[in-house]
Amino acid sequence: MDWCTKELMKTPAWISFAIYSDMIMQNGYELLKKIDVPMVFFGADGKVTANGKDLASKWYPEAAVNAPYKESYTFEHGGHVFFHCHAEEFNKKLLQFVENVDMRTK
């Protein structure tokens, strides 16, 4: 995780604050209702994201009402960096999703 911290520290604090402030004022849940392409949701619980699995498995897919195809996968832990903590499994699930979408378009 040192590489991640090192990269994050390159962003000046005032810019990080502006990005974070803008992000928390957005309603991503409402935006999901507008997306009309296949979607995959990943989620994991963590120290900060105690409901990551619930969001990925229940709330986000329900909101994505216009997505023609959707899948969701959850991980036991990893929070916002589950793709790093579970890299091999994450990559397999992502490839599986892409292949499933590809099969539906043929």
PDB file of C-alpha atoms in Angstrom:
ATOM      1  CA  MET A   1       0.000   0.000   0.000  1.00  0.00           C
ATOM      2  CA  ASP A   2       3.026   2.283   0.130  1.00  0.00           C
ATOM      3  CA  TRP A   3       2.679   2.985  -3.597  1.00  0.00           C
ATOM      4  CA  CYS A   4      -0.898   4.132  -3.076  1.00  0.00           C
ATOM      5  CA  THR A   5      -0.002   6.478  -0.242  1.00  0.00           C
ATOM      6  CA  LYS A   6       2.912   7.849  -2.244  1.00  0.00           C
ATOM      7  CA  GLU A   7       0.649   8.598  -5.227  1.00  0.00           C
ATOM      8  CA  LEU A   8      -2.047  10.182  -3.047  1.00  0.00           C
ATOM      9  CA  MET A   9       0.492  12.470  -1.401  1.00  0.00           C
ATOM     10  CA  LYS A  10       1.307  14.015  -4.790  1.00  0.00           C
ATOM     11  CA  THR A  11      -2.028  15.850  -4.789  1.00  0.00           C
ATOM     12  CA  PRO A  12      -1.860  19.150  -2.890  1.00  0.00           C
ATOM     13  CA  ALA A  13      -4.124  19.245   0.164  1.00  0.00           C
ATOM     14  CA  TRP A  14      -6.328  22.092  -1.123  1.00  0.00           C
ATOM     15  CA  ILE A  15      -6.996  20.195  -4.354  1.00  0.00           C
ATOM     16  CA  SER A  16      -7.747  16.971  -2.469  1.00  0.00           C
ATOM     17  CA  PHE A  17     -10.177  18.859  -0.265  1.00  0.00           C
ATOM     18  CA  ALA A  18     -11.923  20.401  -3.302  1.00  0.00           C
ATOM     19  CA  ILE A  19     -12.251  17.016  -5.017  1.00  0.00           C
ATOM     20  CA  TYR A  20     -13.540  15.354  -1.861  1.00  0.00           C
ATOM     21  CA  SER A  21     -15.977  18.187  -1.120  1.00  0.00           C
ATOM     22  CA  ASP A  22     -17.374  18.001  -4.639  1.00  0.00           C
ATOM     23  CA  MET A  23     -17.675  14.214  -4.502  1.00  0.00           C
ATOM     24  CA  ILE A  24     -19.611  14.075  -1.225  1.00  0.00           C
ATOM     25  CA  MET A  25     -22.154  16.556  -2.571  1.00  0.00           C
ATOM     26  CA  GLN A  26     -22.999  14.296  -5.532  1.00  0.00           C
ATOM     27  CA  ASN A  27     -25.826  11.790  -5.485  1.00  0.00           C
ATOM     28  CA  GLY A  28     -24.349   8.829  -7.336  1.00  0.00           C
ATOM     29  CA  TYR A  29     -27.406   6.756  -6.512  1.00  0.00           C
ATOM     30  CA  GLU A  30     -29.581   9.003  -8.684  1.00  0.00           C
ATOM     31  CA  LEU A  31     -26.995   8.965 -11.451  1.00  0.00           C
ATOM     32  CA  LEU A  32     -27.177   5.161 -11.637  1.00  0.00           C
ATOM     33  CA  LYS A  33     -30.784   5.451 -12.794  1.00  0.00           C
ATOM     34  CA  LYS A  34     -29.619   7.259 -15.942  1.00  0.00           C
ATOM     35  CA  ILE A  35     -26.976   4.767 -17.094  1.00  0.00           C
ATOM     36  CA  ASP A  36     -28.128   2.483 -19.888  1.00  0.00           C
ATOM     37  CA  VAL A  37     -25.100   0.282 -20.519  1.00  0.00           C
ATOM     38  CA  PRO A  38     -24.062  -2.990 -18.833  1.00  0.00           C
ATOM     39  CA  MET A  39     -22.723  -2.408 -15.324  1.00  0.00           C
ATOM     40  CA  VAL A  40     -20.729  -4.379 -12.803  1.00  0.00           C
ATOM     41  CA  PHE A  41     -20.696  -3.532  -9.099  1.00  0.00           C
ATOM     42  CA  PHE A  42     -17.948  -4.492  -6.686  1.00  0.00           C
ATOM     43  CA  GLY A  43     -18.045  -3.929  -2.970  1.00  0.00           C
ATOM     44  CA  ALA A  44     -16.208  -4.809   0.198  1.00  0.00           C
ATOM     45  CA  ASP A  45     -16.550  -3.918   3.819  1.00  0.00           C
ATOM     46  CA  GLY A  46     -13.658  -2.104   5.418  1.00  0.00           C
ATOM     47  CA  LYS A  47     -12.705   0.148   8.292  1.00  0.00           C
ATOM     48  CA  VAL A  48     -14.357   3.132   6.621  1.00  0.00           C
ATOM     49  CA  THR A  49     -16.863   1.397   4.339  1.00  0.00           C
ATOM     50  CA  ALA A  50     -18.835  -0.806   6.693  1.00  0.00           C
ATOM     51  CA  ASN A  51     -21.648  -1.237   4.160  1.00  0.00           C
ATOM     52  CA  GLY A  52     -19.674  -1.769   0.949  1.00  0.00           C
ATOM     53  CA  LYS A  53     -21.010  -5.279   0.425  1.00  0.00           C
ATOM     54  CA  ASP A  54     -24.612  -4.132   0.852  1.00  0.00           C
ATOM     55  CA  LEU A  55     -24.170  -1.256  -1.579  1.00  0.00           C
ATOM     56  CA  ALA A  56     -22.714  -3.500  -4.285  1.00  0.00           C
ATOM     57  CA  SER A  57     -25.090  -6.410  -3.861  1.00  0.00           C
ATOM     58  CA  LYS A  58     -28.394  -4.661  -3.174  1.00  0.00           C
ATOM     59  CA  TRP A  59     -28.644  -0.887  -3.414  1.00  0.00           C
ATOM     60  CA  TYR A  60     -26.601  -0.106  -6.528  1.00  0.00           C
ATOM     61  CA  PRO A  61     -28.083  -2.855  -8.736  1.00  0.00           C
ATOM     62  CA  GLU A  62     -31.600  -1.818  -7.698  1.00  0.00           C
ATOM     63  CA  ALA A  63     -30.850   1.780  -8.653  1.00  0.00           C
ATOM     64  CA  ALA A  64     -29.455   0.834 -12.059  1.00  0.00           C
ATOM     65  CA  VAL A  65     -32.925   0.341 -13.494  1.00  0.00           C
ATOM     66  CA  ASN A  66     -31.940   1.160 -17.090  1.00  0.00           C
ATOM     67  CA  ALA A  67     -28.835  -1.020 -17.285  1.00  0.00           C
ATOM     68  CA  PRO A  68     -29.621  -3.828 -19.730  1.00  0.00           C
ATOM     69  CA  TYR A  69     -27.349  -6.229 -17.857  1.00  0.00           C
ATOM     70  CA  LYS A  70     -25.716  -6.040 -14.448  1.00  0.00           C
ATOM     71  CA  GLU A  71     -23.726  -8.208 -12.077  1.00  0.00           C
ATOM     72  CA  SER A  72     -22.451  -7.640  -8.568  1.00  0.00           C
ATOM     73  CA  TYR A  73     -19.612  -9.174  -6.596  1.00  0.00           C
ATOM     74  CA  THR A  74     -18.604  -8.701  -2.997  1.00  0.00           C
ATOM     75  CA  PHE A  75     -15.454  -9.293  -0.990  1.00  0.00           C
ATOM     76  CA  GLU A  76     -15.207  -9.883   2.744  1.00  0.00           C
ATOM     77  CA  HIS A  77     -12.728  -7.089   3.372  1.00  0.00           C
ATOM     78  CA  GLY A  78     -10.662  -4.552   1.526  1.00  0.00           C
ATOM     79  CA  GLY A  79     -12.860  -1.465   1.639  1.00  0.00           C
ATOM     80  CA  HIS A  80     -11.964   0.973  -1.125  1.00  0.00           C
ATOM     81  CA  VAL A  81      -8.924  -1.061  -2.221  1.00  0.00           C
ATOM     82  CA  PHE A  82     -10.466  -4.520  -2.573  1.00  0.00           C
ATOM     83  CA  PHE A  83      -9.037  -4.643  -6.111  1.00  0.00           C
ATOM     84  CA  HIS A  84      -5.589  -4.569  -4.515  1.00  0.00           C
ATOM     85  CA  CYS A  85      -6.347  -6.865  -1.563  1.00  0.00           C
ATOM     86  CA  HIS A  86      -8.062  -9.414  -3.817  1.00  0.00           C
ATOM     87  CA  ALA A  87      -6.331  -8.665  -7.130  1.00  0.00           C
ATOM     88  CA  GLU A  88      -6.529 -12.152  -8.628  1.00  0.00           C
ATOM     89  CA  GLU A  89     -10.177 -12.697  -7.702  1.00  0.00           C
ATOM     90  CA  PHE A  90     -11.105  -9.162  -8.783  1.00  0.00           C
ATOM     91  CA  ASN A  91      -9.497  -9.633 -12.203  1.00  0.00           C
ATOM     92  CA  LYS A  92     -11.268 -12.979 -12.680  1.00  0.00           C
ATOM     93  CA  LYS A  93     -14.653 -11.452 -11.821  1.00  0.00           C
ATOM     94  CA  LEU A  94     -14.081  -8.465 -14.088  1.00  0.00           C
ATOM     95  CA  LEU A  95     -13.096 -10.719 -16.990  1.00  0.00           C
ATOM     96  CA  GLN A  96     -16.131 -12.912 -16.293  1.00  0.00           C
ATOM     97  CA  PHE A  97     -18.388  -9.856 -16.502  1.00  0.00           C
ATOM     98  CA  VAL A  98     -16.842  -8.712 -19.792  1.00  0.00           C
ATOM     99  CA  GLU A  99     -17.227 -12.209 -21.263  1.00  0.00           C
ATOM    100  CA  ASN A 100     -20.862 -12.395 -20.103  1.00  0.00           C
ATOM    101  CA  VAL A 101     -21.626  -9.041 -21.710  1.00  0.00           C
ATOM    102  CA  ASP A 102     -19.817 -10.108 -24.868  1.00  0.00           C
ATOM    103  CA  MET A 103     -21.880 -13.326 -25.084  1.00  0.00           C
ATOM    104  CA  ARG A 104     -25.095 -11.316 -24.785  1.00  0.00           C
ATOM    105  CA  THR A 105     -24.152  -9.034 -27.678  1.00  0.00           C
ATOM    106  CA  LYS A 106     -23.379 -11.814 -30.172  1.00  0.00           C
TER     107      LYS A 106
END
